[in-house]
């Protein structure tokens, strides 16, 4: 498994493409593309390109980890 080169959310760009999301989550690019096609993933489609805003990505991670548990 690859280790993410990002050490904090502050280092992330404003919008993350599939390669960046894969790097942050330490998953393969193909797994990332599957994730980005999930209905609850906050993807923004610009033509054929898919990106996610940093804020929505962080919120999604928190909801899908113990950080979002009530």
mmCIF file with all atom_site columns, C-alpha atoms in Angstrom:
data_model
loop_
_atom_site.group_PDB
_atom_site.id
_atom_site.type_symbol
_atom_site.label_atom_id
_atom_site.label_alt_id
_atom_site.label_comp_id
_atom_site.label_asym_id
_atom_site.label_entity_id
_atom_site.label_seq_id
_atom_site.pdbx_PDB_ins_code
_atom_site.Cartn_x
_atom_site.Cartn_y
_atom_site.Cartn_z
_atom_site.occupancy
_atom_site.B_iso_or_equiv
_atom_site.pdbx_formal_charge
_atom_site.auth_seq_id
_atom_site.auth_comp_id
_atom_site.auth_asym_id
_atom_site.auth_atom_id
_atom_site.pdbx_PDB_model_num
ATOM 1  C CA . UNK A 1 1  ? 0.000   0.000  0.000   1.00 0.00 ? 1  UNK A CA 1
ATOM 2  C CA . UNK A 1 2  ? 1.265   3.468  -0.873  1.00 0.00 ? 2  UNK A CA 1
ATOM 3  C CA . UNK A 1 3  ? 1.665   6.003  1.868   1.00 0.00 ? 3  UNK A CA 1
ATOM 4  C CA . UNK A 1 4  ? 0.046   9.369  1.293   1.00 0.00 ? 4  UNK A CA 1
ATOM 5  C CA . UNK A 1 5  ? 2.453   12.257 0.786   1.00 0.00 ? 5  UNK A CA 1
ATOM 6  C CA . UNK A 1 6  ? -0.076  14.585 2.454   1.00 0.00 ? 6  UNK A CA 1
ATOM 7  C CA . UNK A 1 7  ? 0.313   14.927 6.211   1.00 0.00 ? 7  UNK A CA 1
ATOM 8  C CA . UNK A 1 8  ? -2.681  17.211 6.867   1.00 0.00 ? 8  UNK A CA 1
ATOM 9  C CA . UNK A 1 9  ? -5.857  18.399 5.196   1.00 0.00 ? 9  UNK A CA 1
ATOM 10 C CA . UNK A 1 10 ? -4.349  21.885 4.988   1.00 0.00 ? 10 UNK A CA 1
ATOM 11 C CA . UNK A 1 11 ? -1.833  20.650 2.399   1.00 0.00 ? 11 UNK A CA 1
ATOM 12 C CA . UNK A 1 12 ? -4.551  19.525 -0.016  1.00 0.00 ? 12 UNK A CA 1
ATOM 13 C CA . UNK A 1 13 ? -5.405  21.616 -3.078  1.00 0.00 ? 13 UNK A CA 1
ATOM 14 C CA . UNK A 1 14 ? -8.776  23.395 -3.255  1.00 0.00 ? 14 UNK A CA 1
ATOM 15 C CA . UNK A 1 15 ? -10.092 20.735 -5.692  1.00 0.00 ? 15 UNK A CA 1
ATOM 16 C CA . UNK A 1 16 ? -8.894  17.141 -5.768  1.00 0.00 ? 16 UNK A CA 1
ATOM 17 C CA . UNK A 1 17 ? -8.805  15.049 -8.911  1.00 0.00 ? 17 UNK A CA 1
ATOM 18 C CA . UNK A 1 18 ? -8.964  11.242 -8.934  1.00 0.00 ? 18 UNK A CA 1
ATOM 19 C CA . UNK A 1 19 ? -5.188  10.861 -8.719  1.00 0.00 ? 19 UNK A CA 1
ATOM 20 C CA . UNK A 1 20 ? -5.017  13.093 -5.642  1.00 0.00 ? 20 UNK A CA 1
ATOM 21 C CA . UNK A 1 21 ? -7.940  11.355 -3.919  1.00 0.00 ? 21 UNK A CA 1
ATOM 22 C CA . UNK A 1 22 ? -6.292  7.984  -4.592  1.00 0.00 ? 22 UNK A CA 1
ATOM 23 C CA . UNK A 1 23 ? -3.014  9.267  -3.138  1.00 0.00 ? 23 UNK A CA 1
ATOM 24 C CA . UNK A 1 24 ? -4.692  10.703 -0.026  1.00 0.00 ? 24 UNK A CA 1
ATOM 25 C CA . UNK A 1 25 ? -6.671  7.519  0.642   1.00 0.00 ? 25 UNK A CA 1
ATOM 26 C CA . UNK A 1 26 ? -3.727  5.270  -0.303  1.00 0.00 ? 26 UNK A CA 1
ATOM 27 C CA . UNK A 1 27 ? -5.819  3.303  -2.782  1.00 0.00 ? 27 UNK A CA 1
ATOM 28 C CA . UNK A 1 28 ? -5.338  2.393  -6.415  1.00 0.00 ? 28 UNK A CA 1
ATOM 29 C CA . UNK A 1 29 ? -6.563  4.767  -9.132  1.00 0.00 ? 29 UNK A CA 1
ATOM 30 C CA . UNK A 1 30 ? -9.151  2.191  -10.252 1.00 0.00 ? 30 UNK A CA 1
ATOM 31 C CA . UNK A 1 31 ? -10.537 1.939  -6.694  1.00 0.00 ? 31 UNK A CA 1
ATOM 32 C CA . UNK A 1 32 ? -10.712 5.713  -6.576  1.00 0.00 ? 32 UNK A CA 1
ATOM 33 C CA . UNK A 1 33 ? -12.687 5.906  -9.829  1.00 0.00 ? 33 UNK A CA 1
ATOM 34 C CA . UNK A 1 34 ? -15.152 3.347  -8.427  1.00 0.00 ? 34 UNK A CA 1
ATOM 35 C CA . UNK A 1 35 ? -15.489 5.471  -5.294  1.00 0.00 ? 35 UNK A CA 1
ATOM 36 C CA . UNK A 1 36 ? -16.054 8.638  -7.308  1.00 0.00 ? 36 UNK A CA 1
ATOM 37 C CA . UNK A 1 37 ? -18.992 6.960  -9.049  1.00 0.00 ? 37 UNK A CA 1
ATOM 38 C CA . UNK A 1 38 ? -20.719 6.137  -5.756  1.00 0.00 ? 38 UNK A CA 1
ATOM 39 C CA . UNK A 1 39 ? -23.958 8.116  -5.288  1.00 0.00 ? 39 UNK A CA 1
ATOM 40 C CA . UNK A 1 40 ? -22.946 9.642  -1.935  1.00 0.00 ? 40 UNK A CA 1
ATOM 41 C CA . UNK A 1 41 ? -19.469 10.757 -3.009  1.00 0.00 ? 41 UNK A CA 1
ATOM 42 C CA . UNK A 1 42 ? -19.461 14.565 -3.490  1.00 0.00 ? 42 UNK A CA 1
ATOM 43 C CA . UNK A 1 43 ? -18.056 14.606 -7.012  1.00 0.00 ? 43 UNK A CA 1
ATOM 44 C CA . UNK A 1 44 ? -18.289 17.594 -9.321  1.00 0.00 ? 44 UNK A CA 1
ATOM 45 C CA . UNK A 1 45 ? -18.260 16.750 -13.022 1.00 0.00 ? 45 UNK A CA 1
ATOM 46 C CA . UNK A 1 46 ? -16.670 19.275 -15.341 1.00 0.00 ? 46 UNK A CA 1
ATOM 47 C CA . UNK A 1 47 ? -17.098 17.838 -18.807 1.00 0.00 ? 47 UNK A CA 1
ATOM 48 C CA . UNK A 1 48 ? -15.632 14.360 -18.517 1.00 0.00 ? 48 UNK A CA 1
ATOM 49 C CA . UNK A 1 49 ? -13.401 15.375 -15.614 1.00 0.00 ? 49 UNK A CA 1
ATOM 50 C CA . UNK A 1 50 ? -14.346 14.540 -12.023 1.00 0.00 ? 50 UNK A CA 1
ATOM 51 C CA . UNK A 1 51 ? -13.121 16.558 -9.044  1.00 0.00 ? 51 UNK A CA 1
ATOM 52 C CA . UNK A 1 52 ? -14.177 17.029 -5.439  1.00 0.00 ? 52 UNK A CA 1
ATOM 53 C CA . UNK A 1 53 ? -13.785 20.143 -3.328  1.00 0.00 ? 53 UNK A CA 1
ATOM 54 C CA . UNK A 1 54 ? -11.425 19.816 -0.391  1.00 0.00 ? 54 UNK A CA 1
ATOM 55 C CA . UNK A 1 55 ? -14.176 20.799 2.084   1.00 0.00 ? 55 UNK A CA 1
ATOM 56 C CA . UNK A 1 56 ? -16.640 18.218 0.792   1.00 0.00 ? 56 UNK A CA 1
ATOM 57 C CA . UNK A 1 57 ? -13.951 15.538 0.669   1.00 0.00 ? 57 UNK A CA 1
ATOM 58 C CA . UNK A 1 58 ? -12.980 16.182 4.301   1.00 0.00 ? 58 UNK A CA 1
ATOM 59 C CA . UNK A 1 59 ? -16.670 16.056 5.329   1.00 0.00 ? 59 UNK A CA 1
ATOM 60 C CA . UNK A 1 60 ? -17.136 12.794 3.395   1.00 0.00 ? 60 UNK A CA 1
ATOM 61 C CA . UNK A 1 61 ? -14.097 11.232 5.106   1.00 0.00 ? 61 UNK A CA 1
ATOM 62 C CA . UNK A 1 62 ? -15.377 12.274 8.531   1.00 0.00 ? 62 UNK A CA 1
ATOM 63 C CA . UNK A 1 63 ? -18.832 10.825 7.821   1.00 0.00 ? 63 UNK A CA 1
ATOM 64 C CA . UNK A 1 64 ? -17.322 7.514  6.685   1.00 0.00 ? 64 UNK A CA 1
ATOM 65 C CA . UNK A 1 65 ? -14.865 7.101  9.538   1.00 0.00 ? 65 UNK A CA 1
ATOM 66 C CA . UNK A 1 66 ? -15.131 7.201  13.284  1.00 0.00 ? 66 UNK A CA 1
ATOM 67 C CA . UNK A 1 67 ? -14.700 10.961 13.071  1.00 0.00 ? 67 UNK A CA 1
ATOM 68 C CA . UNK A 1 68 ? -18.335 11.160 11.959  1.00 0.00 ? 68 UNK A CA 1
ATOM 69 C CA . UNK A 1 69 ? -19.718 8.833  14.642  1.00 0.00 ? 69 UNK A CA 1
ATOM 70 C CA . UNK A 1 70 ? -22.146 10.365 17.070  1.00 0.00 ? 70 UNK A CA 1
#
